[in-house]
PDB file of C-alpha atoms in Angstrom:
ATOM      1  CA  UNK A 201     -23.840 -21.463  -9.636  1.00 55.00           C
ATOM      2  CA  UNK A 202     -24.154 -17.859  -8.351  1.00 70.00           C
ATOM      3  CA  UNK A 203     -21.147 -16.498  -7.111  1.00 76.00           C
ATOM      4  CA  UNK A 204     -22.429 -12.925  -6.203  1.00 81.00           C
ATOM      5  CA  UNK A 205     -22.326 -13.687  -2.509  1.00 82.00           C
ATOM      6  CA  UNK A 206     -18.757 -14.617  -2.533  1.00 82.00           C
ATOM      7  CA  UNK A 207     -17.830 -11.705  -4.583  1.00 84.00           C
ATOM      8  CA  UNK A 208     -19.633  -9.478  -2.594  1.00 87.00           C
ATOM      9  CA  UNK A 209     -17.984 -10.646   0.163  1.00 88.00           C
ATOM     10  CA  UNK A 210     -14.518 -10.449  -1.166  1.00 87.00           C
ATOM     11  CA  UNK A 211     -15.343  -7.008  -1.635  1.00 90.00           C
ATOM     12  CA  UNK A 212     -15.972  -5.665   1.899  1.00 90.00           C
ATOM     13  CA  UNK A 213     -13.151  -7.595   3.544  1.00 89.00           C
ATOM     14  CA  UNK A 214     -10.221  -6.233   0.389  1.00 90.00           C
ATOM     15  CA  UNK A 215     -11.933  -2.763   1.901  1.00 89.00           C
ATOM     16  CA  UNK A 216     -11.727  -3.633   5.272  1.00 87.00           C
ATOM     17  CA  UNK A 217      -8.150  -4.489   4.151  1.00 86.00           C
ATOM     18  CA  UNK A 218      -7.524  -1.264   2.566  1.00 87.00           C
ATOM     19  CA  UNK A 219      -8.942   0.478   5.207  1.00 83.00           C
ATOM     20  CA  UNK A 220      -6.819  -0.941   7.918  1.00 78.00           C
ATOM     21  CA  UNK A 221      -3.485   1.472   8.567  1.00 75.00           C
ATOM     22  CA  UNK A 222      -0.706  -0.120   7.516  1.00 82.00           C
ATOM     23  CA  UNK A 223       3.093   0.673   5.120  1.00 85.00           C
ATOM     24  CA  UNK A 224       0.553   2.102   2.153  1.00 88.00           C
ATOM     25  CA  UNK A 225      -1.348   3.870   4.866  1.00 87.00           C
ATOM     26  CA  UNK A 226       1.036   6.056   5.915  1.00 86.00           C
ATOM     27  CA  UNK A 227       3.220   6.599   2.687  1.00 88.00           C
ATOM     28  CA  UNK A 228       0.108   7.651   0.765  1.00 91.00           C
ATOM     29  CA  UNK A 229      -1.095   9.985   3.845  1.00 89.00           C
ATOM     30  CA  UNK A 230       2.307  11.278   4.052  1.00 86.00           C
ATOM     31  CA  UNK A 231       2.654  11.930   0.474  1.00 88.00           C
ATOM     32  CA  UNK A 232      -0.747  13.636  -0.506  1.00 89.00           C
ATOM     33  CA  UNK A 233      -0.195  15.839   2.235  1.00 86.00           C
ATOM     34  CA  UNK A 234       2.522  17.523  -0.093  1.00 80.00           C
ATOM     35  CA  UNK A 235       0.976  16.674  -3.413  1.00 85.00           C
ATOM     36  CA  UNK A 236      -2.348  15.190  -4.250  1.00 88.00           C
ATOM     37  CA  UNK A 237      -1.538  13.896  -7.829  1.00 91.00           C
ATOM     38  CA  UNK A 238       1.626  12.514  -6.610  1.00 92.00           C
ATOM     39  CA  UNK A 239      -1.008  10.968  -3.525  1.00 92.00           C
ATOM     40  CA  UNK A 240      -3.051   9.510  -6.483  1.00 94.00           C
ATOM     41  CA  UNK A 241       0.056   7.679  -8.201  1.00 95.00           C
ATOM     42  CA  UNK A 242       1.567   6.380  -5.100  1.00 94.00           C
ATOM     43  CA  UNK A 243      -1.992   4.630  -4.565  1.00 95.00           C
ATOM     44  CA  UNK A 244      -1.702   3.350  -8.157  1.00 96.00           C
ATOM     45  CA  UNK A 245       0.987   1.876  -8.001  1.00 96.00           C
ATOM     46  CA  UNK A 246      -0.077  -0.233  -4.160  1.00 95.00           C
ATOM     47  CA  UNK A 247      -3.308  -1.115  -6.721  1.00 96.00           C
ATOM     48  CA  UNK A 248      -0.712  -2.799  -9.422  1.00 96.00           C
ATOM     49  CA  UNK A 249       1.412  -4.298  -6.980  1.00 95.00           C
ATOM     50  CA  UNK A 250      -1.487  -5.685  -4.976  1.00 94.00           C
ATOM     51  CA  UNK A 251      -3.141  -6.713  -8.328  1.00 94.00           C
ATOM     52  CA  UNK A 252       0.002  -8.946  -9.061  1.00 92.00           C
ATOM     53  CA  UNK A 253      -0.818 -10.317  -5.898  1.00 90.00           C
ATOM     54  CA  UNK A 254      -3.701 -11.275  -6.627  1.00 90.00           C
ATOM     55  CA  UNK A 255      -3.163 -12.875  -9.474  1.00 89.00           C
ATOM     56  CA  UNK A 256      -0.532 -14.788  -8.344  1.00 85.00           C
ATOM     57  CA  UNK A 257      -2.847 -16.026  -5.500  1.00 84.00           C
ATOM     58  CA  UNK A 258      -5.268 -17.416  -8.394  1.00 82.00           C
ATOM     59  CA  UNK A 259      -2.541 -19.774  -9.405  1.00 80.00           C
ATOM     60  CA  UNK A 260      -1.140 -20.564  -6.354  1.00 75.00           C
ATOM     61  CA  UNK A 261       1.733 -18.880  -5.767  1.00 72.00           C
ATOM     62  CA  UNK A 262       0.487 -17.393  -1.874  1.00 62.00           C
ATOM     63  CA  UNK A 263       0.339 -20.626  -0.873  1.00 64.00           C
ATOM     64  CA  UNK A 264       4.111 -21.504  -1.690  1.00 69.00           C
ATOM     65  CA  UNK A 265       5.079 -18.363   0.023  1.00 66.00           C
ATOM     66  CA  UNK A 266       3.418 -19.639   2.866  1.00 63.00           C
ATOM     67  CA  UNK A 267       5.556 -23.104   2.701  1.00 71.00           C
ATOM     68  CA  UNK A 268       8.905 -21.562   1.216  1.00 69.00           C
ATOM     69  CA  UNK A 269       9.395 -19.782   4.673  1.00 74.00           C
ATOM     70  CA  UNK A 270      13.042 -18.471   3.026  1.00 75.00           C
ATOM     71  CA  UNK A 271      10.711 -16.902   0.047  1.00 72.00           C
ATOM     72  CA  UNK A 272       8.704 -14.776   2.276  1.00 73.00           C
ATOM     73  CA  UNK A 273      11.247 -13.706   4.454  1.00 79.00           C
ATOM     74  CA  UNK A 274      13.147 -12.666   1.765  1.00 81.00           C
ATOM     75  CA  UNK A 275      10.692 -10.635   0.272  1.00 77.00           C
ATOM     76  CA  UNK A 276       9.849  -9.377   4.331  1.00 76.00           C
ATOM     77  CA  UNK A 277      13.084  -8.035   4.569  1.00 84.00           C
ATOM     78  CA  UNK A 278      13.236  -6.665   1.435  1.00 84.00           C
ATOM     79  CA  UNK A 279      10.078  -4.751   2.325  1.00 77.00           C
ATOM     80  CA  UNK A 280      11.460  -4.053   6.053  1.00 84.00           C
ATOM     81  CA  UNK A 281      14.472  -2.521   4.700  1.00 88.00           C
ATOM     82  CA  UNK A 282      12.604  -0.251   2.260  1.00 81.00           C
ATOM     83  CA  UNK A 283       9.959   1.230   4.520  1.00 81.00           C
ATOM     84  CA  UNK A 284      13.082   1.830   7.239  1.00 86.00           C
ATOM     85  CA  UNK A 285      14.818   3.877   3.735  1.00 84.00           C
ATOM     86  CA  UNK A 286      11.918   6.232   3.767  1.00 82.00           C
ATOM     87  CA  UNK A 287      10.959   6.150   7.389  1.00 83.00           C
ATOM     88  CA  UNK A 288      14.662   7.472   8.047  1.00 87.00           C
ATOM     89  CA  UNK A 289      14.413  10.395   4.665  1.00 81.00           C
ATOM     90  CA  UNK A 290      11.236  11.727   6.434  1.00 78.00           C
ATOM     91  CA  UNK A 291      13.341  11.891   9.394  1.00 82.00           C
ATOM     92  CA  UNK A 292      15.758  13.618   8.319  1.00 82.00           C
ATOM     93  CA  UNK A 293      13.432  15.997   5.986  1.00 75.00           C
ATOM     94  CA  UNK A 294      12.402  16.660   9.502  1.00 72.00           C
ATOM     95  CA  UNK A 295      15.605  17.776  11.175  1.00 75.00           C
ATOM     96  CA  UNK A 296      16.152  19.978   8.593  1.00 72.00           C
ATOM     97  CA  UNK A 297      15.721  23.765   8.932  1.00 51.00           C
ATOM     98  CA  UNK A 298      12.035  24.202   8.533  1.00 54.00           C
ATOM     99  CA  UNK A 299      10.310  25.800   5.018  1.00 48.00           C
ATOM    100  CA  UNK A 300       8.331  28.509   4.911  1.00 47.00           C
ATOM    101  CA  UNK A 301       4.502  27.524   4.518  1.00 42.00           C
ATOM    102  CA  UNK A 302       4.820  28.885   0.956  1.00 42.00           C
ATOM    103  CA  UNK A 303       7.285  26.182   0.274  1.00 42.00           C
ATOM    104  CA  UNK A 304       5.988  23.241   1.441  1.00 40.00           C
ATOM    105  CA  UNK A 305       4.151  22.344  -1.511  1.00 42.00           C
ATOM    106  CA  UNK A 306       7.287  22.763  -3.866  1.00 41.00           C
ATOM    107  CA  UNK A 307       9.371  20.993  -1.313  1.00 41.00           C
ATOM    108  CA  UNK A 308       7.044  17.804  -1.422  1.00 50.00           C
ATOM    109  CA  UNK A 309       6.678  17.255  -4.758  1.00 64.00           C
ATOM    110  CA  UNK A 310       8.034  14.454  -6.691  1.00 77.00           C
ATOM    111  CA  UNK A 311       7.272  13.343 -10.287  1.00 86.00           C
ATOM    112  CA  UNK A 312       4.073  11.120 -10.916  1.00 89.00           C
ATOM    113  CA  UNK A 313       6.598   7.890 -12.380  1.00 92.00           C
ATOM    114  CA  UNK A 314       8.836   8.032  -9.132  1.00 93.00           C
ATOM    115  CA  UNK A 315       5.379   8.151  -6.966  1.00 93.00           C
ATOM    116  CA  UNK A 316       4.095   5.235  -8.595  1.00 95.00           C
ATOM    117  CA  UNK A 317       7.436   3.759  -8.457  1.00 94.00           C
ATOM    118  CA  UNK A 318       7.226   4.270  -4.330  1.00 92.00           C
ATOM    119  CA  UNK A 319       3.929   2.956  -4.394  1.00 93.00           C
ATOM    120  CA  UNK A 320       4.548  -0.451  -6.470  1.00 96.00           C
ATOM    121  CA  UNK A 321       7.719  -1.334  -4.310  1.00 93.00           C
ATOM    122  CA  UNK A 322       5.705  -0.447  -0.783  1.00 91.00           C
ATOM    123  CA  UNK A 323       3.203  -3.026  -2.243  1.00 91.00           C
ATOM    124  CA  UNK A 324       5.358  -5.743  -3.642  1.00 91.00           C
ATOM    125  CA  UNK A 325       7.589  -6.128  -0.835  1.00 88.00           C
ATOM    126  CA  UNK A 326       4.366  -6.921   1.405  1.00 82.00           C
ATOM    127  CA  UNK A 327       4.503 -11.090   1.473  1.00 75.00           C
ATOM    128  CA  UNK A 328       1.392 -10.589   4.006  1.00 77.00           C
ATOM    129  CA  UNK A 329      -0.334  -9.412   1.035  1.00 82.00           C
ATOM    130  CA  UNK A 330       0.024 -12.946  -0.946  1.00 77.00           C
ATOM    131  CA  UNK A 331      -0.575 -15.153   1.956  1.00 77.00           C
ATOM    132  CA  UNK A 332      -3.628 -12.763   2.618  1.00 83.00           C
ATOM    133  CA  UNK A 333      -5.215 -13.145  -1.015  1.00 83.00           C
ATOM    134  CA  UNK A 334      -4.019 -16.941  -1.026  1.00 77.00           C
ATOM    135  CA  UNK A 335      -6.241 -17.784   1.998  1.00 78.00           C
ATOM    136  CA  UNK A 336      -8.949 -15.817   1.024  1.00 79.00           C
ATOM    137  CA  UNK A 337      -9.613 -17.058  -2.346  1.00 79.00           C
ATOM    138  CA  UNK A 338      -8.932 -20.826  -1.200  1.00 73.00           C
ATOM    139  CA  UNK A 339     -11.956 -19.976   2.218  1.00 75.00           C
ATOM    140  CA  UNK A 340     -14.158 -18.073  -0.299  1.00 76.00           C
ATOM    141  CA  UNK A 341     -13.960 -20.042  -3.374  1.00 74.00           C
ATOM    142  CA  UNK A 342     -15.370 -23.300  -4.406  1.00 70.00           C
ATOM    143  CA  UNK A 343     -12.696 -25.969  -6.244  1.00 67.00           C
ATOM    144  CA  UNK A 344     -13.157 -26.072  -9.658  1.00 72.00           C
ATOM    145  CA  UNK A 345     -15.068 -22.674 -10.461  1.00 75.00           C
ATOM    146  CA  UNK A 346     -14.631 -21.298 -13.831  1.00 81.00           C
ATOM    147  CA  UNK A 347     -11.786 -18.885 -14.869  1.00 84.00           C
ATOM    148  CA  UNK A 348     -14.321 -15.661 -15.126  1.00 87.00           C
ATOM    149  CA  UNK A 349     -14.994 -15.978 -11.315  1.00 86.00           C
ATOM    150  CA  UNK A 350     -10.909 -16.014 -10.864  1.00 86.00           C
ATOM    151  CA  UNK A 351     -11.099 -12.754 -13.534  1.00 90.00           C
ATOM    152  CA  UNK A 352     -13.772 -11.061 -11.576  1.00 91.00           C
ATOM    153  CA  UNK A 353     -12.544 -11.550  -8.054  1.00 90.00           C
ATOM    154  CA  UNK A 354      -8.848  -9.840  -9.369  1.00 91.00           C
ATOM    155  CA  UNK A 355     -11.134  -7.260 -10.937  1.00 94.00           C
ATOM    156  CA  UNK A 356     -12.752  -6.624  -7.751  1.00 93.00           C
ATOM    157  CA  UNK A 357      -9.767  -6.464  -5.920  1.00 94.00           C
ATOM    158  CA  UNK A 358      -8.114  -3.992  -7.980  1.00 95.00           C
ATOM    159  CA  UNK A 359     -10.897  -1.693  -8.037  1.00 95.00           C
ATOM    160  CA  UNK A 360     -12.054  -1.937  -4.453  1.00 95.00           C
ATOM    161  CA  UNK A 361      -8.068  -0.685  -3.932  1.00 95.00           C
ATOM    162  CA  UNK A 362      -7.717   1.530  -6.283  1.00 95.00           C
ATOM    163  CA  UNK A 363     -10.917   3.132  -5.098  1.00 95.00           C
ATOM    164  CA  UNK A 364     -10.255   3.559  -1.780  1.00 94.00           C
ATOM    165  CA  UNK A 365      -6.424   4.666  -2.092  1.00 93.00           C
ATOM    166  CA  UNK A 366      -7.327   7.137  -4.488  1.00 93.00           C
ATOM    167  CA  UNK A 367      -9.932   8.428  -1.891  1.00 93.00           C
ATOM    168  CA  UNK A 368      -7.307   8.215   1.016  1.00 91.00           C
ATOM    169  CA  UNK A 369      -4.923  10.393  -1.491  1.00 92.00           C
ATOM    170  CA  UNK A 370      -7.785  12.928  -1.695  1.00 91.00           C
ATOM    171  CA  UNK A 371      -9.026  13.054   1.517  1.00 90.00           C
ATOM    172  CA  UNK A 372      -5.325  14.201   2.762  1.00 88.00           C
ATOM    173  CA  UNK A 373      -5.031  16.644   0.279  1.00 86.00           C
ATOM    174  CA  UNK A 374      -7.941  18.783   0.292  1.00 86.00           C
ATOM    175  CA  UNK A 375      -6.727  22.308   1.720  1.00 82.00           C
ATOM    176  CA  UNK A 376      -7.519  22.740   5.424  1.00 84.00           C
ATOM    177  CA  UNK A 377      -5.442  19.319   6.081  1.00 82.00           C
ATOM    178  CA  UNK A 378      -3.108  20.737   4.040  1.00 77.00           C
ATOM    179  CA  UNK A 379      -2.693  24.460   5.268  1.00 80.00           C
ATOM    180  CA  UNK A 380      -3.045  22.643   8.677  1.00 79.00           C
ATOM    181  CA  UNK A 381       0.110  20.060   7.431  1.00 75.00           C
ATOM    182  CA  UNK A 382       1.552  23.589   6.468  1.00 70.00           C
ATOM    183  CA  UNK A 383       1.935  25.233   9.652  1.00 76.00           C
ATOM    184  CA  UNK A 384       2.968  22.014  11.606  1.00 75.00           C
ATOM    185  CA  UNK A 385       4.977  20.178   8.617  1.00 74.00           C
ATOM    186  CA  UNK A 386       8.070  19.185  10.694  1.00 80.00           C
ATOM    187  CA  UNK A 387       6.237  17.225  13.906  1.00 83.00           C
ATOM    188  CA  UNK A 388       3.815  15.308  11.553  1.00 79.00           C
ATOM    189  CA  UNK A 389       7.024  14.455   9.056  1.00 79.00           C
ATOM    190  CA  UNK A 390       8.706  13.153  12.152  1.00 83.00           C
ATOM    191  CA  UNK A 391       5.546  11.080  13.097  1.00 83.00           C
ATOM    192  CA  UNK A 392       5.087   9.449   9.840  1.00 80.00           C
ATOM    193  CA  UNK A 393       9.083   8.908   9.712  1.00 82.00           C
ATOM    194  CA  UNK A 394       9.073   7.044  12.530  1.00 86.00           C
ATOM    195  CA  UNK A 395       5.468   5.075  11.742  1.00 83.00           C
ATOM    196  CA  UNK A 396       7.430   4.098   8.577  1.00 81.00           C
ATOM    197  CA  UNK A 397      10.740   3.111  10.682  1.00 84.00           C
ATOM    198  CA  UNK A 398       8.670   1.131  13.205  1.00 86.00           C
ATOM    199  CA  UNK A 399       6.607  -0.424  10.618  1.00 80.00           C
ATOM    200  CA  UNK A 400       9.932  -1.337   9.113  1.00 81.00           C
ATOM    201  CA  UNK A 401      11.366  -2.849  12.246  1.00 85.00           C
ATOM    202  CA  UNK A 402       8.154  -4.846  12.816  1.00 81.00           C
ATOM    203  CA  UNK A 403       7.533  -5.777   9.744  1.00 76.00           C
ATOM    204  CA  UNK A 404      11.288  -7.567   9.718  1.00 81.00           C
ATOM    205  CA  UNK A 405      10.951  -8.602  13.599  1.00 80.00           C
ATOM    206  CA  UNK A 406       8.164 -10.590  12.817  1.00 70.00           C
ATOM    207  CA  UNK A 407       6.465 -13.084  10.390  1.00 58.00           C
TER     208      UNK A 407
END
């Protein structure tokens, strides 16, 4: 049986996914404004997190987050709660007496472990992310189709992710968004705090 179609298919709509703003959206934006490499490693880390996903999804385990409603809403609150930590930091980052533009890029960086670190737990506390992949694989795939189909639509996931967050991480760090970011550093902080904060407050509002 050919399953190039479904793959194919898999493969716009994970973009479309990807693509759509969202908690990785804005921390990755936010933090390749102050550091590309750090940018790139925060996106890794979404990719792992979202790959775990995945494969959890292959055997099931999305779909018992969907019935264990006290499994995903403790993993939705765990996720609330962390995007409303770093919402509130880039707040108050923001409040703070401003650097000069020749200090912004010191002032942002982090280490590469602790971005990936950010990334992974912005990804794992997601339970949208599990009940996404688990009714996608079960629409798109046929019953019974051989484990290298399961293997190649994981694959595909991860590198349809990792793809486009490592683009989004480069895209906001090139240097006219980031002498731009320079001169205006506090307002657009303050907007991606709160985008963070909201998206935390949403994210443990709803379901």
């Amino acid at each position: 049986m050919d399953y190039l179609p479904q793959l194919l298919t898999l493969s716009g709509i994970v973009l479309l996914a990807c693509a759509s703003p969202g908690p990785d959206f804005v921390a990755i934006t936010s933090q390749s404004l102050g550091d590309r490499r750090a940018g790139v490693f925060m996106g890794l880390g979404v990719t792992c997190a979202v790959a775990i996903w995945a494969i959890l999804a292959v055997f099931g385990f999305g779909l018992l987050v969907q019935q264990f409603l006290w499994l995903y809403d403790g993993i939705r609150l765990a996720g609330a709660a962390y995007l409303a930590y770093l919402g509130l930091r880039m707040l108050m980052g923001a409040l703070r007496r401003p650097a000069g533009a020749h200090q912004i890029g010191r002032a942002a960086r982090i280490g590469i472990g602790q971005a990936w670190r950010k990334g992974f737990l912005v990804g794992i506390t997601n339970p949208k992310t599990a009940t996404f992949f688990a009714t996608l694989f079960v629409t798109l795939l046929p019953v019974g189709a051989p484990l290298w189909v399961y293997a190649a639509v994981v694959a595909v996931v991860v590198c349809v992710t990792a793809a486009w967050m490592c683009l989004l991480a480069s895209c906001f760090s090139v240097g006219a968004v980031r002498r731009a970011y320079a001169r205006i550093r506090r307002p657009i902080d303050a907007l991606m705090g709160a985008a963070l904060l909201g998206l935390g407050v949403r994210m443990a509002a709803g379901r």
